[in-house]
Short mmCIF file of C-alpha atoms and ligand atoms in Angstrom, two decimals:
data_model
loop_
_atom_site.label_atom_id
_atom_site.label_comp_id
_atom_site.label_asym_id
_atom_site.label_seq_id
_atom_site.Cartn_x
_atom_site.Cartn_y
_atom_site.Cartn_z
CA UNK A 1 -5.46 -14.35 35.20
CA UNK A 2 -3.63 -12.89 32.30
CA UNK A 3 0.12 -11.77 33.43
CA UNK A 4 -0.10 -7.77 33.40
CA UNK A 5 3.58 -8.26 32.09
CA UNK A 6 4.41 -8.37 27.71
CA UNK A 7 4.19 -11.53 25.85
CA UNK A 8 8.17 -12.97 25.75
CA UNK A 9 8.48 -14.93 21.80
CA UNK A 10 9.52 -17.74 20.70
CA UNK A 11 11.95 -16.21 17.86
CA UNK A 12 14.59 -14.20 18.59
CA UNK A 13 13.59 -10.21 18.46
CA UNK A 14 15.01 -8.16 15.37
CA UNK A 15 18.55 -6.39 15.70
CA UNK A 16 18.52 -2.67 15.14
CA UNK A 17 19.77 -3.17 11.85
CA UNK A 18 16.98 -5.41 10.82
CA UNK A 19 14.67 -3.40 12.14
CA UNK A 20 16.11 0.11 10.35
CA UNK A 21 16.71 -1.65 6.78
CA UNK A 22 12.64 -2.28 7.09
CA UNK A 23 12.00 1.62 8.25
CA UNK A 24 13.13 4.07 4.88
CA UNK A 25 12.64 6.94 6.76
CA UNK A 26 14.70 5.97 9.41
CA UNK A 27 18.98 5.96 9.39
CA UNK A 28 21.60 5.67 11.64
CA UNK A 29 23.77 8.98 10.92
CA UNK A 30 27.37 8.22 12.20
CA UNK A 31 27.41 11.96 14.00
CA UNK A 32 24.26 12.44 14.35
CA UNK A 33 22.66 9.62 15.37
CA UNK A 34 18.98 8.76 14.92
CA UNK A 35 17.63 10.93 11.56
CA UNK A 36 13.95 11.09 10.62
CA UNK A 37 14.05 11.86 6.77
CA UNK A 38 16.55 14.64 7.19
CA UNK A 39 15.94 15.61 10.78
CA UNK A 40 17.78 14.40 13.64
CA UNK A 41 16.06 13.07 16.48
CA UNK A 42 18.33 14.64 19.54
CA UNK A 43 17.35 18.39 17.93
CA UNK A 44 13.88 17.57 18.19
CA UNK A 45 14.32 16.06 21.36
CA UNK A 46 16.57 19.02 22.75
CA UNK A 47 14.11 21.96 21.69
CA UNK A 48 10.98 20.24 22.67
CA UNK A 49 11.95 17.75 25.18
CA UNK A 50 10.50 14.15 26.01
CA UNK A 51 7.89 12.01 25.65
CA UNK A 52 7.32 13.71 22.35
CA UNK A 53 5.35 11.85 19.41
CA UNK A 54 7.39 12.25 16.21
CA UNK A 55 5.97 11.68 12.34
CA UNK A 56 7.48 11.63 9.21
CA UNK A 57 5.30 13.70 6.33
CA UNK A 58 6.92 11.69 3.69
CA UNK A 59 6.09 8.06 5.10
CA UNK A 60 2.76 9.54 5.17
CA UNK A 61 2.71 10.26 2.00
CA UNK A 62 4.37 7.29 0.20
CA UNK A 63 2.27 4.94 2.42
CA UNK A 64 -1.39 6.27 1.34
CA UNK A 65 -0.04 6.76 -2.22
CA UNK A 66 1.07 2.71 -1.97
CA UNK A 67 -2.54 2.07 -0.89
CA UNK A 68 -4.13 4.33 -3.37
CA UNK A 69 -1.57 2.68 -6.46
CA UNK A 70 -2.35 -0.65 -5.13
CA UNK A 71 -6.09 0.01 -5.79
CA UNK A 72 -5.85 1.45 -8.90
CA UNK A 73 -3.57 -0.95 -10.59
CA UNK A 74 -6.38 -3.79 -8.87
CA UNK A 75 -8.83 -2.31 -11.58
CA UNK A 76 -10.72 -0.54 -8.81
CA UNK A 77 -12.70 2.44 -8.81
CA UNK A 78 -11.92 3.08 -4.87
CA UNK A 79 -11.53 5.99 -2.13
CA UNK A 80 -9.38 5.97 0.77
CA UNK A 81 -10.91 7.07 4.27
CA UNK A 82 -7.67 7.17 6.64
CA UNK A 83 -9.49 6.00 9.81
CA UNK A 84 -9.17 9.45 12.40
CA UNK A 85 -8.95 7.15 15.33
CA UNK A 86 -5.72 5.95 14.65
CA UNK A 87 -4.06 9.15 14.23
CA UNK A 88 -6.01 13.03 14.78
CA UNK A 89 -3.17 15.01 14.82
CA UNK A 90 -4.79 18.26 12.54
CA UNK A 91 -1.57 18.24 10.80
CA UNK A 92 -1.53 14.44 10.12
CA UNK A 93 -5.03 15.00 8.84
CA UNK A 94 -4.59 17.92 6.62
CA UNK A 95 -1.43 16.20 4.72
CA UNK A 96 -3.19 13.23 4.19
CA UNK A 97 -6.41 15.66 3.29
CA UNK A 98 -4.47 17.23 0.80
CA UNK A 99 -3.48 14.02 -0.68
CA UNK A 100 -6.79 13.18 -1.69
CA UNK A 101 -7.72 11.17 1.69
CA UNK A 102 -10.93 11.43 3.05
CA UNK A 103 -11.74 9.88 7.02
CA UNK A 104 -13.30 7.55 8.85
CA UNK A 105 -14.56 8.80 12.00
CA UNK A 106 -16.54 7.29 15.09
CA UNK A 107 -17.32 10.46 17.27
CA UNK A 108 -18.43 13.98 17.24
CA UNK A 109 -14.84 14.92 18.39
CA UNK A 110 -13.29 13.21 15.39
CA UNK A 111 -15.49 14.88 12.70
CA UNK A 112 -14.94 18.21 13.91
CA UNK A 113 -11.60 17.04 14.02
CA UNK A 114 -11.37 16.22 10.25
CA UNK A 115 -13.30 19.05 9.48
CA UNK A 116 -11.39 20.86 10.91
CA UNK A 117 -8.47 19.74 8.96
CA UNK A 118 -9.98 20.91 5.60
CA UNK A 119 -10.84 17.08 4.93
CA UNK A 120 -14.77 18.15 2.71
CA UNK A 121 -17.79 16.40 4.72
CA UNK A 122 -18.55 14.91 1.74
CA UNK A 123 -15.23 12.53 1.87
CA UNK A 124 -15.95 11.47 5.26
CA UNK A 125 -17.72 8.30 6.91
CA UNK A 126 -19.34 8.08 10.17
CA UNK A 127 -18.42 4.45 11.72
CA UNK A 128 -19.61 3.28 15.29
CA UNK A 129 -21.82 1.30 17.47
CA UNK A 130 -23.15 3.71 19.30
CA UNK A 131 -23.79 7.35 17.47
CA UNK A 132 -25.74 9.81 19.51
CA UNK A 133 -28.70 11.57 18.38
CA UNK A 134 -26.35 14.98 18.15
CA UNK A 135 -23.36 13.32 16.19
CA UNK A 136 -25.86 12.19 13.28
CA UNK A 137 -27.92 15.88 13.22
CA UNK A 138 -24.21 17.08 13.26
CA UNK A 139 -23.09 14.83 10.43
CA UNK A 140 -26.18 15.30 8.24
CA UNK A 141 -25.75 19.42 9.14
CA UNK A 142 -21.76 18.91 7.75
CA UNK A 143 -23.27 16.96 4.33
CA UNK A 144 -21.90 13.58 5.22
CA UNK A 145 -20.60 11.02 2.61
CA UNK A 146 -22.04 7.64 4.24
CA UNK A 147 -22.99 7.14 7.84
CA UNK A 148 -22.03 3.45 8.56
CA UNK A 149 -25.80 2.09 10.74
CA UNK A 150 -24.18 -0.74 13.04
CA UNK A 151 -28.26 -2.14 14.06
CA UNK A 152 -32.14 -2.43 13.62
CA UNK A 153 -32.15 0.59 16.18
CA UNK A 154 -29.98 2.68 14.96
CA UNK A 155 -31.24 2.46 11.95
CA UNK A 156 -34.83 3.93 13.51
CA UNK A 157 -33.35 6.62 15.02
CA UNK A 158 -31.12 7.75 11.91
CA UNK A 159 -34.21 7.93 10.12
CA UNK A 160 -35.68 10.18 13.06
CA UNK A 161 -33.07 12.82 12.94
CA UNK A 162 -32.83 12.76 9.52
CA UNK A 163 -36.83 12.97 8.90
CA UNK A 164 -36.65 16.29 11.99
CA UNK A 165 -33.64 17.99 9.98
CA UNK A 166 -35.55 17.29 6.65
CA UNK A 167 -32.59 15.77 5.51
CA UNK A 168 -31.61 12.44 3.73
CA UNK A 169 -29.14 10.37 5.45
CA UNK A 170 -26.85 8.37 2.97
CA UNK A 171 -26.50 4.87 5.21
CA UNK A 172 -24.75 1.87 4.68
CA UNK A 173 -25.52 -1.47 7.02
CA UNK A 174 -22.40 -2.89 8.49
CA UNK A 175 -22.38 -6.12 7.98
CA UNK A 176 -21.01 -8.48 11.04
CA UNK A 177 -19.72 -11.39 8.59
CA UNK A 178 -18.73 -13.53 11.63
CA UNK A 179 -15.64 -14.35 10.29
CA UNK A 180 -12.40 -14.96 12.29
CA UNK A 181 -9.56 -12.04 11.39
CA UNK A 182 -6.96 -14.15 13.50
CA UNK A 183 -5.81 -11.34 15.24
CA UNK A 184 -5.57 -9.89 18.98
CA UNK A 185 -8.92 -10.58 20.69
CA UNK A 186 -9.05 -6.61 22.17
CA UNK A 187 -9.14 -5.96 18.29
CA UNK A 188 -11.15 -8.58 16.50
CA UNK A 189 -14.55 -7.23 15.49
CA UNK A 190 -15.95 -9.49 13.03
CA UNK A 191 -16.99 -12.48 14.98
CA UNK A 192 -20.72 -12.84 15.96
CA UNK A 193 -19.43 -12.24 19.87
CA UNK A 194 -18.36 -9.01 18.79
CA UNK A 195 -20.17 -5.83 19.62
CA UNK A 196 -19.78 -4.48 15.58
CA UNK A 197 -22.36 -4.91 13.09
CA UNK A 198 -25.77 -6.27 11.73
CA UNK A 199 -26.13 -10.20 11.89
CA UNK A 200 -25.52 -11.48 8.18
CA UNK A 201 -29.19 -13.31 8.76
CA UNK A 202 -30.74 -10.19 9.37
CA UNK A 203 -29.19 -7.85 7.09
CA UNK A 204 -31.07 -8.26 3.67
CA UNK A 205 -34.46 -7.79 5.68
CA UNK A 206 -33.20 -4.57 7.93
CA UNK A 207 -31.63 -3.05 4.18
CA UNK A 208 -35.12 -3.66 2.87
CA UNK A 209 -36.69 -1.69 5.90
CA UNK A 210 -34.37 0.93 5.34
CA UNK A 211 -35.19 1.72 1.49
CA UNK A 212 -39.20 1.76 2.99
CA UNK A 213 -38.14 4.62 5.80
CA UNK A 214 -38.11 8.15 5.24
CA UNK A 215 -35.28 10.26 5.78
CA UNK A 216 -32.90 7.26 4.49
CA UNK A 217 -31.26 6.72 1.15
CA UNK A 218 -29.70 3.14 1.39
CA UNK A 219 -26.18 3.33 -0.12
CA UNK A 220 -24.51 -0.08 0.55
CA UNK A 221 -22.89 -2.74 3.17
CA UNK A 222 -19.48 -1.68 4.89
CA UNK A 223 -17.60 -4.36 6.52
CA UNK A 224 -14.71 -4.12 9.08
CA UNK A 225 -13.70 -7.50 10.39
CA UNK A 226 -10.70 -6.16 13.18
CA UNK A 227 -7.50 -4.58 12.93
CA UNK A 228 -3.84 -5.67 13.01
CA UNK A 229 -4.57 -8.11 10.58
CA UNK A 230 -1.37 -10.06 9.62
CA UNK A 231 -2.05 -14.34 8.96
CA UNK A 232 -2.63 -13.75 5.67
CA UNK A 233 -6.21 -13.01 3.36
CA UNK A 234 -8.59 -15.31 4.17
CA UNK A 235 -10.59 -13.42 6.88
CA UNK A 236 -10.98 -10.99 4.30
CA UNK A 237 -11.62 -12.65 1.48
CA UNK A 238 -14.48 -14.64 3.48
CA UNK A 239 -16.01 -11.19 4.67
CA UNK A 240 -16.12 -9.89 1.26
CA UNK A 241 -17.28 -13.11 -0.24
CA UNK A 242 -20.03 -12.78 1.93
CA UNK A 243 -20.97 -8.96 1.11
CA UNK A 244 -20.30 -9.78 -2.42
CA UNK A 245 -23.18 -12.35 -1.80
CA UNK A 246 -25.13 -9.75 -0.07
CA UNK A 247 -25.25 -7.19 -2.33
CA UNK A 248 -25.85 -9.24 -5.04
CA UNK A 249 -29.47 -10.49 -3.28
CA UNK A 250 -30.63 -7.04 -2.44
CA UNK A 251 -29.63 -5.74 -6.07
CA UNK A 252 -32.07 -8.91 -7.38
CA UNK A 253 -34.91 -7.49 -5.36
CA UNK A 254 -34.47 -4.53 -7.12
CA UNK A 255 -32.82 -2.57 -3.57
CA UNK A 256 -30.48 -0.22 -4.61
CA UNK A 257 -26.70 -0.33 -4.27
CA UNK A 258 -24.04 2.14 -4.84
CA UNK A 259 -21.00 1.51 -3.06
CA UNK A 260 -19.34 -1.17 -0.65
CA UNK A 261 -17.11 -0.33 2.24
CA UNK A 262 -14.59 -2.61 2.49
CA UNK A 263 -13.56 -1.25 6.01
CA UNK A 264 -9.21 -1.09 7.42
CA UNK A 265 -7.46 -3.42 9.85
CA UNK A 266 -4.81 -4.07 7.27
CA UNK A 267 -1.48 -4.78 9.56
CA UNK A 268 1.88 -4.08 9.70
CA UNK A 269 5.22 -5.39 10.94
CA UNK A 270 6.08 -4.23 14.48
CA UNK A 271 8.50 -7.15 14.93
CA UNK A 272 8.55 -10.15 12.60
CA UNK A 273 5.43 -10.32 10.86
CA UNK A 274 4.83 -10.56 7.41
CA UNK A 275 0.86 -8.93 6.88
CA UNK A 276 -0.21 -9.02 3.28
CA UNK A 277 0.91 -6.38 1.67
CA UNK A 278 -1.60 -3.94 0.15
CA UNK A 279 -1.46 -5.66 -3.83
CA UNK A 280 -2.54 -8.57 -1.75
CA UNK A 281 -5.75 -6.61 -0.30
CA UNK A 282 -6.53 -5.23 -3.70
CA UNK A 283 -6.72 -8.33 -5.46
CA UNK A 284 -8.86 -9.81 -2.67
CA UNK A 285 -11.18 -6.88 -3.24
CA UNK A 286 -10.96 -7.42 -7.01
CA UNK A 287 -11.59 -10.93 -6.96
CA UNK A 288 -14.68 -10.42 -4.08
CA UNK A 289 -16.69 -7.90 -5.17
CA UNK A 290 -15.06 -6.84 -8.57
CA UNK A 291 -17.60 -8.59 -10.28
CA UNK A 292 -20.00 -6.26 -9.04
CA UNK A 293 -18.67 -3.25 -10.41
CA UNK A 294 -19.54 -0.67 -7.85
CA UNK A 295 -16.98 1.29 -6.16
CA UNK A 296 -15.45 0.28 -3.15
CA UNK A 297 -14.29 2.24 -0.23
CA UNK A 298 -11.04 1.28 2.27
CA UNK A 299 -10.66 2.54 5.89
CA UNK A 300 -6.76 2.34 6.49
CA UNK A 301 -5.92 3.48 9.62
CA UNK A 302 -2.63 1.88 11.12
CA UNK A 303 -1.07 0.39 7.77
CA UNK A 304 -0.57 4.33 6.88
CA UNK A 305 0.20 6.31 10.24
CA UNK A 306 1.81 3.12 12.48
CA UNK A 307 5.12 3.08 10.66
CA UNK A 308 5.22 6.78 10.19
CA UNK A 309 5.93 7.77 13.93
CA UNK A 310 7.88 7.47 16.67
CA UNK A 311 7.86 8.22 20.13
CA UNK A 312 10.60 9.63 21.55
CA UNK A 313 11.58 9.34 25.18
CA UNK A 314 14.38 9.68 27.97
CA UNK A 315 15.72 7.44 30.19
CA UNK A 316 15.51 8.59 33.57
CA UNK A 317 17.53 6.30 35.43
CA UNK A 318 19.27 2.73 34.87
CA UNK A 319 17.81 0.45 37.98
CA UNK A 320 20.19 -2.81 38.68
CA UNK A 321 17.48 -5.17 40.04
CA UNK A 322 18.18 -8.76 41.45
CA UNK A 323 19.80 -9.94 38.21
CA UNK A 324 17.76 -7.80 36.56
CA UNK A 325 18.14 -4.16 34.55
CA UNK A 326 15.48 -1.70 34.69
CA UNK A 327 15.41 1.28 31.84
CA UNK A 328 13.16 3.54 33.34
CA UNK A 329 11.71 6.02 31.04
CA UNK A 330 10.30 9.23 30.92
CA UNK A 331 7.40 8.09 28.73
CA UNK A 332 4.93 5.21 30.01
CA UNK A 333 1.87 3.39 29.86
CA UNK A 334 -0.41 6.81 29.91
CA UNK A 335 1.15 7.57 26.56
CA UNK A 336 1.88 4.68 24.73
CA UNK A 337 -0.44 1.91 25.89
CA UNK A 338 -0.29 -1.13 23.35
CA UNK A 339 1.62 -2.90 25.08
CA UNK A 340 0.24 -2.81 28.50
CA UNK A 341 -3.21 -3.17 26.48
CA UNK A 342 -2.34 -5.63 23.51
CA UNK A 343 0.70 -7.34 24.97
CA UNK A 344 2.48 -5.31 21.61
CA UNK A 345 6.13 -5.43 20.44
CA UNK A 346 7.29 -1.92 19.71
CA UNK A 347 10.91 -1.88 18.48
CA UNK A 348 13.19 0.51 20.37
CA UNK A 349 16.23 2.18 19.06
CA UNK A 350 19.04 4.17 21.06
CA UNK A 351 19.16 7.74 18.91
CA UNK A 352 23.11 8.56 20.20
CA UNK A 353 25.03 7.66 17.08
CA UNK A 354 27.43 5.53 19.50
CA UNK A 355 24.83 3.69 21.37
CA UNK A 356 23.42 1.72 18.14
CA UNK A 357 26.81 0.30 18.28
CA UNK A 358 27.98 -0.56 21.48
CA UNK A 359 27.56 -4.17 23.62
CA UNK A 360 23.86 -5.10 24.35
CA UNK A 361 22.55 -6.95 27.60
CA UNK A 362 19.02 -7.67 28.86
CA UNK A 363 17.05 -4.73 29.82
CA UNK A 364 13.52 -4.06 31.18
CA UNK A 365 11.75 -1.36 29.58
CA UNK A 366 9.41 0.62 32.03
CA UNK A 367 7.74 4.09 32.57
CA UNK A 368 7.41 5.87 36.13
CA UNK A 369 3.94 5.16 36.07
CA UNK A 370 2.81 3.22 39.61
CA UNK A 371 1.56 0.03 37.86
CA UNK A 372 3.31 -3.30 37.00
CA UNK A 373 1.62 -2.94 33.85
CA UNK A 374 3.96 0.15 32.99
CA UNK A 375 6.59 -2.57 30.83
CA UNK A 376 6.93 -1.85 27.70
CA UNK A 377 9.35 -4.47 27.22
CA UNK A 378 11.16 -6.93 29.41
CA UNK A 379 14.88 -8.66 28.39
CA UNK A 380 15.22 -6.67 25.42
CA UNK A 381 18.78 -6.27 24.30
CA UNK A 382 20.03 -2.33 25.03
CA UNK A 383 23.11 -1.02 25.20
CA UNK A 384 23.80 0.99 28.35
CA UNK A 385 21.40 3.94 28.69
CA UNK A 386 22.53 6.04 30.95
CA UNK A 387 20.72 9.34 32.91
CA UNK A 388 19.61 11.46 29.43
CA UNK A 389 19.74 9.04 26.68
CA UNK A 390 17.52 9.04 24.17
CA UNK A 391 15.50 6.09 22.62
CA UNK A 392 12.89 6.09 20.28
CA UNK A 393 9.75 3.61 20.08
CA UNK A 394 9.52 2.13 16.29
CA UNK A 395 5.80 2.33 14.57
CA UNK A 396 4.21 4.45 17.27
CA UNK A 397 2.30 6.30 15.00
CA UNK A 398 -1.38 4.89 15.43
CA UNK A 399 -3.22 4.34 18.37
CA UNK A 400 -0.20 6.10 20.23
CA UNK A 401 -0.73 9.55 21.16
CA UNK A 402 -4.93 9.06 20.29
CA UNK A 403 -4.84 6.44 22.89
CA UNK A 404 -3.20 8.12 25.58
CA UNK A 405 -4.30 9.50 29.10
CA UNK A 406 -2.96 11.85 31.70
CA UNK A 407 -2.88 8.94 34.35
CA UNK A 408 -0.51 9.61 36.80
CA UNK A 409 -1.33 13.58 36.26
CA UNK A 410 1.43 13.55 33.65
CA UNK A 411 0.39 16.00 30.93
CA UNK A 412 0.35 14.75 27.36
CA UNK A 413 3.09 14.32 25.51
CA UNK A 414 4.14 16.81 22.56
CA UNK A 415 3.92 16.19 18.95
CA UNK A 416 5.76 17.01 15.87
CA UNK A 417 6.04 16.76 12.31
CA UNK A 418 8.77 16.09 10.32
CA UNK A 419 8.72 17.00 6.18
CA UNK A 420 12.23 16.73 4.84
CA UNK A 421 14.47 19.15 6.31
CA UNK A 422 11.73 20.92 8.08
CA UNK A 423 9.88 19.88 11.49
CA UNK A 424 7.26 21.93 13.48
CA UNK A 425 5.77 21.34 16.82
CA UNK A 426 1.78 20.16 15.99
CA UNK A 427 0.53 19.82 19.50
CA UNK A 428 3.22 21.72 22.22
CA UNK A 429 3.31 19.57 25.44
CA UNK A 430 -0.01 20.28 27.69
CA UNK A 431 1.22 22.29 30.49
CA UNK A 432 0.73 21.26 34.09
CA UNK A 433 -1.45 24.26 34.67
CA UNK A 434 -4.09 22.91 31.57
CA UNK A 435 -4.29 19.92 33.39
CA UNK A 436 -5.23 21.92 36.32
CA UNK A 437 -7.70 24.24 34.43
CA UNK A 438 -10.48 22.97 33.92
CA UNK A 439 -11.45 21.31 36.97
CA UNK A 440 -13.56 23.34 40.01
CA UNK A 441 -14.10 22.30 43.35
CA UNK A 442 -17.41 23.29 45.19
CA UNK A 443 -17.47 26.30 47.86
CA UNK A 444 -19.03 23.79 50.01
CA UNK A 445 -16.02 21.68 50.58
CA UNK A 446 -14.04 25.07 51.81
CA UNK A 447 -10.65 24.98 52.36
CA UNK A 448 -8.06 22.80 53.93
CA UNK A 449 -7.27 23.81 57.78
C1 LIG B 1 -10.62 1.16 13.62
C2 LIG B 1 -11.37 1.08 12.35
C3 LIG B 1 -10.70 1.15 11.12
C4 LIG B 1 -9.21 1.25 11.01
O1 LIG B 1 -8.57 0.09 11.44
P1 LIG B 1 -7.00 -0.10 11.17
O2 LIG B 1 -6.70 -1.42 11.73
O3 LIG B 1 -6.30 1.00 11.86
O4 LIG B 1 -6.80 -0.04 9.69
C5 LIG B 1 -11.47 1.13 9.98
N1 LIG B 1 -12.82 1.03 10.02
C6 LIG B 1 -13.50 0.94 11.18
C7 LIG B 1 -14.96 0.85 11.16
C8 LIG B 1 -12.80 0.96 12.38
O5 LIG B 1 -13.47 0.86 13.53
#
């Protein structure tokens, strides 16, 4: 059995100036310690309190403009869908919304939630194995962009919706290229074991069936081999080889096809990595399906929000163990769980000006949560943290606060937004009596003796 306990490397782990010199929008202020663009962590930290999930605007900002650049100076007539799942703050949303963005979604609750943000319907793709009769009548109602049909069946029942509504659903087939994206098995999705897509030997026969239903208007293949994606190009370059390939067959039998989806999973570095960088993903694209001429679409997710947030937490209490230091936290697994889920390397940084300067030892990470699988980190080198101090957790700004839980009953954690000079709370911290609310208990049981 897998240990419950994070992966320990081979290489020695970043210092915290190695890790700040990578992170712009981080500094180390000599008074006031930990700065997000201009805003000091502690204020935040001291008006809100802990766990609270902090983003910076501008990274947000400079990292979908890098994307979009990258693309354009590729020669490529592409649109960026930030992937919702990785980040559905409304505020995260509408900034990126407003810089021309449009979404990937994969749920009812994540369209509204784009929506919701002012992000047009007709900007946003529906991804997802398993889309329920009501969130495709709800996307064809909003005027979706592309719904993304992941099999044979769902193809059917698109059709029926659509055909009820009298509407025509724009679909795509997403193509499983069963290629290996050399990354985390909990994240891989483009190998035939994997639960995403249409079988490359059946595609060209379902995309045929689809131009013959009613209710359908076949726009193109989509293809999203995993996510975290950091040895290097040739997953993708295979995948796209292979839609290129595609795309090029059905367009011979005279099937119609506007646009290819060239899916997300580009990474980033959380500790040492070196992922391609997005010039690299371009020309891959370029070189793939260029030839093809049609526009291409790209779902980032984590490459934009990951490196944009942090969350911030307090150490409870310093535990001496047998030979052993325990930082116990005030955040845990319930709201940042890559670790316990993905064995993941988050860097951690004391925010007290004097603390990112003082002697290190060994340290054990750990939230209050009642499982051994509450570490985020174990021998890391920390300077003392004592009762109060504030750290923050580098690149926590996808699949952090979307993937958290109220396990343990401990409300979720607060977020905020940081633009220059300015920061606003964009989700206060749920109250103990919301996570009360909305549960009822039947007369029947009465009431305790
Ligand atoms: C999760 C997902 C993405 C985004 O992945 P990242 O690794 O965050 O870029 C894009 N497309 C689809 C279909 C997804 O499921």
């Amino acid at each position: 059995m897998a240990s419950p306990l994070p992966a320990v490397h081979d290489t020695p782990d970043p210092d915290f100036a190695d890790l700040l010199a990578r992170r712009p929008h981080l500094k180390a202020h000599a008074l006031d310690g930990l700065v997000m663009d201009d805003v000091p962590l502690v204020n935040i930290a001291r008006e809100v309190g802990t766990p609270t999930w902090v983003y910076s605007a501008a990274t947000l900002r400079r990292r979908h403009a890098a994307l979009r650049d990258a693309l354009i100076e590729a020669g490529l007539k592409a649109t960026i869908h930030f992937a919702a799942k990785a980040n559905d703050s409304l505020a995260v949303l509408r900034l990126l919304g407003a810089e021309g963005a449009g979404a990937d979604v994969v749920s009812e609750g994540e369209l509204r939630a784009a929506r919701a943000a002012g992000i047009p319907a007709d900007r946003i793709v529906f991804s997802g194995v398993g889309k329920s009769h009501r969130e495709i009548a709800l996307a064809l109602e909003e005027g979706i962009f592309q719904i993304n049909a992941e099999s044979a069946e769902e193809v059917e029942r698109i059709s029926e919706v659509a055909v009820s509504m009298g509407a025509t659903a724009p679909v795509s087939l997403r193509i499983n290229p069963d290629v290996d994206a050399r990354t985390h098995a909990k994240i891989s999705t483009g190998l035939a074991e994997n639960k995403f897509g249409i079988a490359y030997s059946d595609a060209a026969a379902l995309y045929a069936r689809m131009a013959s239903l009613p209710g359908i208007r076949p726009i193109g293949l989509a293809v999203h081999i995993g996510s975290q994606i950091t040895e290097g190009m040739a997953g993708y370059r295979a995948a796209y080889s292979r839609v290129a390939e595609l795309a090029q067959a059905l367009m011979a039998r005279g099937l119609p096809v506007e646009r290819l989806d060239c899916g997300g999973g580009l990474g980033i570095p959380y500790r040492d990595e070196a992922p391609p960088t997005p010039a690299a993903l371009a020309g891959a694209i370029k070189a793939t399906l260029g030839p093809l001429g049609l526009p291409v679409m790209l779902e980032p997710g984590r490459w934009i929000a990951g490196p944009a947030g942090v969350l911030l937490a307090s150490v409870v209490l310093q535990k001496r163990g047998q030979n052993r230091r325990f930082v116990v936290l005030d955040a845990a697994m319930n709201d940042l769980v890559r670790p316990a889920m993905y064995e993941a390397w988050h860097g951690i940084l004391p925010v007290a000006p004097d603390a990112l300067h003082a002697p290190l030892s060994p340290a054990d990470v750990v939230g209050p949560v009642c499982e051994t699988g509450d570490t985020f980190t174990r021998g890391r080198a920390l300077p003392d943290l004592p009762p109060g101090a504030l750290v923050a957790f580098l690149d926590a700004g996808a699949y952090g606060a979307t993937m958290s839980s109220t396990y343990n009953a401990r409300p979720l954690a607060a977020e905020v937004l940081v633009d220059g000079a300015r920061w606003a709370v964009t989700r206060p911290r749920q109250t103990h009596e919301a996570l009360l609310a909305n549960q009822l208990v039947p007369d029947w049981l009465g009431t305790t003796a």
